[in-house]
mmCIF file of C-alpha atoms in Angstrom:
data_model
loop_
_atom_site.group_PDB
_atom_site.id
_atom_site.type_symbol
_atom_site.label_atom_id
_atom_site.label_comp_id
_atom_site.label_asym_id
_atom_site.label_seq_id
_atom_site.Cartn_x
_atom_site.Cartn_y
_atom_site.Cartn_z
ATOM 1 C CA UNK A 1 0.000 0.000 0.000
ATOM 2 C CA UNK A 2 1.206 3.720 -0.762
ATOM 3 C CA UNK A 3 2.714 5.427 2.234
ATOM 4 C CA UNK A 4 -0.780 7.645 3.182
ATOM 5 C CA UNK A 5 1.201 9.319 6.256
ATOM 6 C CA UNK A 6 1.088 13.570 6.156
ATOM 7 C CA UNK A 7 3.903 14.704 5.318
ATOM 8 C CA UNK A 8 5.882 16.587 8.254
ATOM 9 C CA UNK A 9 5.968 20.150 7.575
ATOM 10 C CA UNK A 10 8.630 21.696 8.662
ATOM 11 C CA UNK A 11 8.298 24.758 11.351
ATOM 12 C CA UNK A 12 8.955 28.360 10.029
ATOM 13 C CA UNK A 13 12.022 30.053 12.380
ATOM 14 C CA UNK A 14 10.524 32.400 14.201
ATOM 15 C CA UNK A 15 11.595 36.083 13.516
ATOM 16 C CA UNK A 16 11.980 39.282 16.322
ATOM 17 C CA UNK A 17 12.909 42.839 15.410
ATOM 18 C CA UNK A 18 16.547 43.871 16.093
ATOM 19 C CA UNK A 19 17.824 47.098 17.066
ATOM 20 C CA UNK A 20 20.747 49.211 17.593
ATOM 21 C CA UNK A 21 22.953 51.411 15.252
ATOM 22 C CA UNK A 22 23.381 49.068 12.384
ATOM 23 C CA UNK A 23 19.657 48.389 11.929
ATOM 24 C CA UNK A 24 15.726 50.453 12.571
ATOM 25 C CA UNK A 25 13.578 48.816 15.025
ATOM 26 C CA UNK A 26 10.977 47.297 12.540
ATOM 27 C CA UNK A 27 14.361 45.638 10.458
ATOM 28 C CA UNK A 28 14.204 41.752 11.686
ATOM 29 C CA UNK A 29 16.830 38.797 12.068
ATOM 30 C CA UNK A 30 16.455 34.926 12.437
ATOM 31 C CA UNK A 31 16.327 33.657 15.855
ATOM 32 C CA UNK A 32 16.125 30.505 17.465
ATOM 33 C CA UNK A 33 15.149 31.284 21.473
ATOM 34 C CA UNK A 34 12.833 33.490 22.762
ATOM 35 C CA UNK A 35 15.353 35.198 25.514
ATOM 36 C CA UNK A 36 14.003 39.010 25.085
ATOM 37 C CA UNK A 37 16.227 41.734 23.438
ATOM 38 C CA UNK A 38 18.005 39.318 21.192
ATOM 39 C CA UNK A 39 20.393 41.830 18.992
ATOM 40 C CA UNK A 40 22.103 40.830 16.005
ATOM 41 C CA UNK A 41 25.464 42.286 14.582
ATOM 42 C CA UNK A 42 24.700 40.458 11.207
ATOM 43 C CA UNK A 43 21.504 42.285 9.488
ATOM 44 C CA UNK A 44 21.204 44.793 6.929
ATOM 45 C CA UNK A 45 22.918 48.019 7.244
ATOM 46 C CA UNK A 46 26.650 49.464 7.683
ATOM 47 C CA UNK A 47 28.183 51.167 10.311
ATOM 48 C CA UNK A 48 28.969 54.111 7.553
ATOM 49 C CA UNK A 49 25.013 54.668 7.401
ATOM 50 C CA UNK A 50 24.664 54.563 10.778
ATOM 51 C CA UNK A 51 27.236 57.113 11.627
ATOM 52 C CA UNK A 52 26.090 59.291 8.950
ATOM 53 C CA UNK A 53 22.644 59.544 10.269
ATOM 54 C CA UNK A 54 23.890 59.774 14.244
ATOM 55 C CA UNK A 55 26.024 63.123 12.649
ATOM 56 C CA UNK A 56 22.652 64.411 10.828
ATOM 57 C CA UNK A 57 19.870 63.820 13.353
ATOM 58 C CA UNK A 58 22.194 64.891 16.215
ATOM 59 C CA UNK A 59 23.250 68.669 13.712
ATOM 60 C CA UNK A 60 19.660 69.050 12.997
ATOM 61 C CA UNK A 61 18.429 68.416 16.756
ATOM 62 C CA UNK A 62 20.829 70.593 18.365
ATOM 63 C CA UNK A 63 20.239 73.445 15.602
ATOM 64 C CA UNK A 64 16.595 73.444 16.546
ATOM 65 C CA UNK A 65 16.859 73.306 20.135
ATOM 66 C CA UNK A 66 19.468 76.361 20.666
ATOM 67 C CA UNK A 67 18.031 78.332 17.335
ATOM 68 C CA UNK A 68 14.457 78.286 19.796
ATOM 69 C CA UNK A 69 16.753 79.325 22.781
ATOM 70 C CA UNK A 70 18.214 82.094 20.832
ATOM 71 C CA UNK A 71 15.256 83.076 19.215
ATOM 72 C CA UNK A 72 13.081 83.069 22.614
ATOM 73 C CA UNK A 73 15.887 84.493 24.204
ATOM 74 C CA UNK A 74 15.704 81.612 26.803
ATOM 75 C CA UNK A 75 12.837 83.980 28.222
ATOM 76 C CA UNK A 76 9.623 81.395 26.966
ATOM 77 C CA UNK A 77 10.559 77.921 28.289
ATOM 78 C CA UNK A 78 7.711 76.295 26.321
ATOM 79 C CA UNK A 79 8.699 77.044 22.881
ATOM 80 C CA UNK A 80 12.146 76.008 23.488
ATOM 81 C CA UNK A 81 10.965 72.715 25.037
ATOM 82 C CA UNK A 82 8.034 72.037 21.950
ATOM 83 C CA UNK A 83 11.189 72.884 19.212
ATOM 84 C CA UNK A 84 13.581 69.961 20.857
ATOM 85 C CA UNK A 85 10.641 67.384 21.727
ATOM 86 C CA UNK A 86 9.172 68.212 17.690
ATOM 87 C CA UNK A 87 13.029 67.764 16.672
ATOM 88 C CA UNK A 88 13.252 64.727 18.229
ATOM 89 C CA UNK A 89 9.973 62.894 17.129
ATOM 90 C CA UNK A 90 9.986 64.295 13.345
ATOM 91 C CA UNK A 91 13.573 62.886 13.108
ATOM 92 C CA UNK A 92 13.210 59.257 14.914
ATOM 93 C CA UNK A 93 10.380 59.380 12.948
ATOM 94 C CA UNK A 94 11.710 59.812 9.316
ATOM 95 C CA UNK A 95 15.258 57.746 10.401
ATOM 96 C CA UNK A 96 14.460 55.222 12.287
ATOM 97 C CA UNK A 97 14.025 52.676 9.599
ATOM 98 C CA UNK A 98 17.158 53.398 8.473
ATOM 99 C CA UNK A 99 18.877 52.932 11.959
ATOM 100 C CA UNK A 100 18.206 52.992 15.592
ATOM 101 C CA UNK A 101 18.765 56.843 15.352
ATOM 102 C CA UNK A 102 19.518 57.516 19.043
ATOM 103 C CA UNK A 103 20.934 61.125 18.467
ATOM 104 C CA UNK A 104 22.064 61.435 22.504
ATOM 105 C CA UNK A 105 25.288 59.918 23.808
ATOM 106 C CA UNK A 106 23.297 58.817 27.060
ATOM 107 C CA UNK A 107 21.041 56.207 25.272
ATOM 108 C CA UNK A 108 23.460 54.478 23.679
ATOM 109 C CA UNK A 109 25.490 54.096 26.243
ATOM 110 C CA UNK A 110 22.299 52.374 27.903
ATOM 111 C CA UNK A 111 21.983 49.973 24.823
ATOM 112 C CA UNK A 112 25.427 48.909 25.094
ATOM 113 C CA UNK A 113 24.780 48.265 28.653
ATOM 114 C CA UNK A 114 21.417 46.158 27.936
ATOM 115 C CA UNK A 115 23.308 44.604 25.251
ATOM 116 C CA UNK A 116 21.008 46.125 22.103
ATOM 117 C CA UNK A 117 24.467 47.579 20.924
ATOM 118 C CA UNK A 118 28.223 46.382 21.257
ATOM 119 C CA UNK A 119 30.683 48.623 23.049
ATOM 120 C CA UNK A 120 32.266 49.239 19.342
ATOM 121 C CA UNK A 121 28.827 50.444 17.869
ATOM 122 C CA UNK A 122 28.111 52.578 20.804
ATOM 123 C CA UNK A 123 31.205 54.456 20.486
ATOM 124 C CA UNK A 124 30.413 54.710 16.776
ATOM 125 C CA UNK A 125 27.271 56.246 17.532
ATOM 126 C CA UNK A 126 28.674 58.685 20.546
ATOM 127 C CA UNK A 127 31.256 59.694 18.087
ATOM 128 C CA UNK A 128 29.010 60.802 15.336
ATOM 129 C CA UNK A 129 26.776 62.705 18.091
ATOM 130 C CA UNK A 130 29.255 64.682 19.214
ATOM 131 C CA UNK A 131 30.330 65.605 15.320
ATOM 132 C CA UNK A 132 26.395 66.402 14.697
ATOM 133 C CA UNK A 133 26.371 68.479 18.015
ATOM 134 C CA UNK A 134 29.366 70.124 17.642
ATOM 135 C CA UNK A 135 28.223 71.041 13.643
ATOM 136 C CA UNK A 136 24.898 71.984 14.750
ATOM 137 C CA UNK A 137 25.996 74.254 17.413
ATOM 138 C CA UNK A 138 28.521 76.166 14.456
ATOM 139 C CA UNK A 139 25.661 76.313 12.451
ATOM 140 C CA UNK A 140 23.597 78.463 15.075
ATOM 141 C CA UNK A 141 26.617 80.400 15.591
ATOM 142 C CA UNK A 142 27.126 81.396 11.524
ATOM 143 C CA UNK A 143 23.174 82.006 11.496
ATOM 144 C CA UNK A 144 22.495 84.724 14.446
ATOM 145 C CA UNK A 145 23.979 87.609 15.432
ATOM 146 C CA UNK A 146 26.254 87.637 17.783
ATOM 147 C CA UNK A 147 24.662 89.973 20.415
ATOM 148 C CA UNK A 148 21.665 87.851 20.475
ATOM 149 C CA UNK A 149 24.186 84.196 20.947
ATOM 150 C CA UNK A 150 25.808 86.011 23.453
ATOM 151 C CA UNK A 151 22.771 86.844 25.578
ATOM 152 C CA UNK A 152 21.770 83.310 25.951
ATOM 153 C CA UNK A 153 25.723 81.513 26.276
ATOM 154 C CA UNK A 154 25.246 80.499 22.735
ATOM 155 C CA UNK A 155 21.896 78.002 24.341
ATOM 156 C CA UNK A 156 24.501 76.341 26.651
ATOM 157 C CA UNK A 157 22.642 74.719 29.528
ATOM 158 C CA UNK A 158 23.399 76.077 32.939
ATOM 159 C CA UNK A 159 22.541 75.121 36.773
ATOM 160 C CA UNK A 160 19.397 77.725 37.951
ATOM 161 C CA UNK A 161 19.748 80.568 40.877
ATOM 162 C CA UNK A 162 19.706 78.567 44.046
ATOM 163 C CA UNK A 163 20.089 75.297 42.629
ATOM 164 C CA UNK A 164 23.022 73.090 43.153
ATOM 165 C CA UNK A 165 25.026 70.945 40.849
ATOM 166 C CA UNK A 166 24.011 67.825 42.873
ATOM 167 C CA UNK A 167 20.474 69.217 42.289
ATOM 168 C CA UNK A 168 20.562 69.436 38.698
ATOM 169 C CA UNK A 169 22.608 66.521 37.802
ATOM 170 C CA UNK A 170 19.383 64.857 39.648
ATOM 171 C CA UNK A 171 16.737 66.468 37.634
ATOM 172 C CA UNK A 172 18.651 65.683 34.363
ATOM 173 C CA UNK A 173 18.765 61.812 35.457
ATOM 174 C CA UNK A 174 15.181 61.949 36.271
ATOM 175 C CA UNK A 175 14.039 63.234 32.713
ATOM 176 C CA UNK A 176 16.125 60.947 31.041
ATOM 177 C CA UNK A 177 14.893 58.475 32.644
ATOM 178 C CA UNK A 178 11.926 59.482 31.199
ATOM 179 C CA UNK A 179 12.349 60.385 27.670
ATOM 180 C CA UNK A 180 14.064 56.083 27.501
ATOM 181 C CA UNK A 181 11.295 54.296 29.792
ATOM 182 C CA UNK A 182 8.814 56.015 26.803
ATOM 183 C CA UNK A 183 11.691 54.885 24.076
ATOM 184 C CA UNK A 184 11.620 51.501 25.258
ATOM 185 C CA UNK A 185 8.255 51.226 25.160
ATOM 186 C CA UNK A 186 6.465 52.553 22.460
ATOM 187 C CA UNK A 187 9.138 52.397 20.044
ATOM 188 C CA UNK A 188 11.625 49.047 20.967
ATOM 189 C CA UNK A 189 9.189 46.943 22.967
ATOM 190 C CA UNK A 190 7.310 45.035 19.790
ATOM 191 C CA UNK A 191 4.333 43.961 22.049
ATOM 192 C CA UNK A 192 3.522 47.770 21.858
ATOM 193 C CA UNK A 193 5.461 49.328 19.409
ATOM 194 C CA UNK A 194 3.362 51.845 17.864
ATOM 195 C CA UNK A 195 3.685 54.126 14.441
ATOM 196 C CA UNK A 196 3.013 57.559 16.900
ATOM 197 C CA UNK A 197 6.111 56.154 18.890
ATOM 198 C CA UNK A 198 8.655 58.985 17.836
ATOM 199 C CA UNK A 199 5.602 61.191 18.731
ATOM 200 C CA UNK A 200 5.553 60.149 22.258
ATOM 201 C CA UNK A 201 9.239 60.354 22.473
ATOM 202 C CA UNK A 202 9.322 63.629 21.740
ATOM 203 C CA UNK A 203 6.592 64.464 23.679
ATOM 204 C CA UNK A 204 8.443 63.189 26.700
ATOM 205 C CA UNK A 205 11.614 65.391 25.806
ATOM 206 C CA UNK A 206 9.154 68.210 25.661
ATOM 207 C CA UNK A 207 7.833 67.631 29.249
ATOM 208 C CA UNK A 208 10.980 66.707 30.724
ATOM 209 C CA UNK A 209 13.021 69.938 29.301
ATOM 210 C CA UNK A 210 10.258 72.146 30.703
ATOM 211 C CA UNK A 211 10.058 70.308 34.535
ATOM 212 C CA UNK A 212 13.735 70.813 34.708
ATOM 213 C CA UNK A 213 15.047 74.252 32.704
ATOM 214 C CA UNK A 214 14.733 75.916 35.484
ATOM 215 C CA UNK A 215 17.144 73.668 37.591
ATOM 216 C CA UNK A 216 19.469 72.437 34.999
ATOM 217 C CA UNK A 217 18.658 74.394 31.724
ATOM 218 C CA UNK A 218 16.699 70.794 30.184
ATOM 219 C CA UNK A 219 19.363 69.297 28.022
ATOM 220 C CA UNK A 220 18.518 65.568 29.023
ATOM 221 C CA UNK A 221 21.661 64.703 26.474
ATOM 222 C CA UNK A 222 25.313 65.116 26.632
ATOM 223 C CA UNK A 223 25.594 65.932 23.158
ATOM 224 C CA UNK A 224 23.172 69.417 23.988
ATOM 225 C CA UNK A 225 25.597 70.348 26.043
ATOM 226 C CA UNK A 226 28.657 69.766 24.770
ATOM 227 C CA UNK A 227 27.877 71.439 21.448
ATOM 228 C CA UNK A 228 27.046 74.799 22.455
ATOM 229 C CA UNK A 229 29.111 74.674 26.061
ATOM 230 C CA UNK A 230 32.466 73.981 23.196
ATOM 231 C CA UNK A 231 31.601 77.072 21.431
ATOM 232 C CA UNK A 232 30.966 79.111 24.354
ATOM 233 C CA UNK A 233 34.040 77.851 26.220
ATOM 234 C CA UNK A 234 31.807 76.852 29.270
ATOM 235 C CA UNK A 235 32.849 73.004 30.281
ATOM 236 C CA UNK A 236 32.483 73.749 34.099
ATOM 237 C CA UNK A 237 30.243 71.509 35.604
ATOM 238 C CA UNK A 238 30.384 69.020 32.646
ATOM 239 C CA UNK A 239 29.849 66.199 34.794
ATOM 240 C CA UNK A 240 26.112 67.622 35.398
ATOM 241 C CA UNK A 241 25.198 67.208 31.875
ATOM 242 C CA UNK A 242 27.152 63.665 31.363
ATOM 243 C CA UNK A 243 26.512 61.696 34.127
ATOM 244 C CA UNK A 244 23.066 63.082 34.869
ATOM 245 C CA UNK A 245 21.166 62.013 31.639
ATOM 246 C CA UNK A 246 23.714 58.996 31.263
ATOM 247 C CA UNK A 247 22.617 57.712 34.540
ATOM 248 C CA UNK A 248 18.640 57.913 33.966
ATOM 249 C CA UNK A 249 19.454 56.537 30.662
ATOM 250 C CA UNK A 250 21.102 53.334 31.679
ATOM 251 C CA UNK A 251 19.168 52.910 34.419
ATOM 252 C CA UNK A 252 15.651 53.176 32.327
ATOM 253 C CA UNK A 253 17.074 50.721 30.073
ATOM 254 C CA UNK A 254 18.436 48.540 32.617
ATOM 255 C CA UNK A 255 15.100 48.328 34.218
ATOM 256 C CA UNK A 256 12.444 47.598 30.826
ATOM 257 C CA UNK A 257 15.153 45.355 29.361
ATOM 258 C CA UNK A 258 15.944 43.297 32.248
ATOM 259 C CA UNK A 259 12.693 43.654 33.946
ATOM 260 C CA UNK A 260 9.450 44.881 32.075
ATOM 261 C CA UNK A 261 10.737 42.456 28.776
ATOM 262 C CA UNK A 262 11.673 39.609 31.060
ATOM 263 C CA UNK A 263 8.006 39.268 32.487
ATOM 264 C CA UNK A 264 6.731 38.129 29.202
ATOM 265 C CA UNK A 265 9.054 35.172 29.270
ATOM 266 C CA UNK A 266 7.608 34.499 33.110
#
C-alpha cells in the first residue's frame, strides 16, 4: 500500500525585530530562542550609514533646540521645550528605519549596557553625536547675530539661581529616565510598538526639558551640552550634563530590558 502518512511540515524560524545602530527597530533577524532583546550584529545596514545619520539627526536636533533658545531668548521655556521634543519625534520618525537613530550619547550608552548595541557600535554612535552636536551648534553660531548668541551663552545649559550641581545633575537623570522608559516602550518593545512612537518620544523630551530648565537648563543629552558649552568655552560643571542624563538613561534601560521584557518570558 502507498505510504498515506502527512507529510511533516517543517516549522517556520521564528523572527523578532533587532535594534541598535546598524539596523531600525521594525528591520528583523532569524532567531532561534525566545530570551528578550536578542540583537544581532549580522543584518542589513553598515556602520557608515549609521554614523552618517547619528552626525545628521544629532546637527539638525541641536540646531533646533538652541536656534528656539536664541530666538526666545531663553525667556519662553515652552517654545524652546516644543522645538527639541518636535526635533526629536519628526527625526526618529523619518530615520528610524534606516537605523536605531539615538541622536544622545546617554542612550546608547544604555543599549550597550542592555546589550542592544556592542561597546564598538556605541562608540560609533557617541562619536558621530558629538560631530552632529558640535556642527549643529557652528551652524547656530554662523546664522544669528552675535549679540543675540551672546545673551543666551550660545543656548549652553546652565545650573538655575539657588540650585546646586548635585540638584541638577538629579533632575537631568530623572528626565532621562523618562524620555528612555517612553523609548523603550512605544518604540523598541514590539508587544507595543506603535507608528506615533517617535511622537511620544518627543513628547516626553518636551515635558521633561520644561520640569527641569529651570534647575538644569533641560538638556537631558550630553551631546546638547557639549555642542554649544564647546563654542561658548563653558565646560564647568560638565559632569552635570554627562553623568546626569547617562545615569537615567542606563538605568531606564536597565530596568524595561531586564525587567518589564523579562516578564513576558515568566
Amino acid at each position: 500500500m502507498p505510504n498515506t502518512r502527512p507529510r511533516r511540515i517543517p516549522r517556520p524560524t521564528a523572527t523578532r525585530p533587532t535594534v541598535g545602530v546598524e539596523a531600525a527597530p521594525h528591520a528583523t533577524t532569524h532567531v532561534d530562542d525566545d530570551s528578550p532583546g536578542t540583537t544581532s550584529e549580522s543584518v542589513a545596514g553598515d556602520m557608515a550609514v549609521a554614523l552618517g545619520i547619528e552626525v545628521i539627526g544629532t546637527f539638525l536636533l541641536v540646531f533646533a533646540a538652541v536656534s528656539a533658545i536664541v530666538v526666545t531668548r531663553a525667556n519662553e521655556v515652552t517654545g524652546a521645550a516644543i522645538a527639541a521634543g518636535l526635533a526629536t519625534g519628526v527625526l526618529v520618525a523619518s530615520l528610524g528605519h534606516l537605523s536605531a537613530a539615538l541622536f544622545n550619547p546617554a542612550i546608547a550608552v544604555a543599549f550597550a549596557v542592555t546589550g542592544r548595541l556592542s561597546p564598538a557600535r556605541a562608540a560609533v554612535a557617541v562619536i558621530g553625536q558629538a560631530v552632529g552636536a558640535v556642527l549643529g551648534s557652528g551652524a547656530v553660531a554662523f546664522t544669528f547675530p552675535a549679540d543675540a548668541l551672546a545673551k543666551v551663552g550660545n543656548g549652553t545649559p546652565g545650573i538655575g539661581p539657588g540650585s546646586t550641581d548635585v540638584g541638577a545633575a538629579m533632575v537631568e537623570a530623572i528626565a532621562t529616565f523618562l524620555v528612555v522608559t517612553v523609548l523603550y516602550g512605544s518604540w523598541f518593545d514590539e508587544r507595543n510598538r506603535s507608528a506615533l512612537g517617535p511622537l511620544y518620544v518627543g513628547l516626553a523630551v518636551t515635558v521633561g526639558t520644561m520640569a527641569t530648565a529651570s534647575v538644569s537648563g533641560g538638556a537631558l543629552n550630553p551631546a546638547r551640552w557639549f555642542g554649544p558649552a564647546l563654542y561658548n568655552g563653558t565646560l564647568a560643571n560638565a559632569w552635570v550634563w554627562v553623568v546626569g542624563p547617562t545615569l537615567g538613561a542606563v538605568v531606564a534601560g536597565a530596568s524595561y530590558q531586564f525587567g518589564f521584557l523579562r516578564s513576558r518570558t515568566s
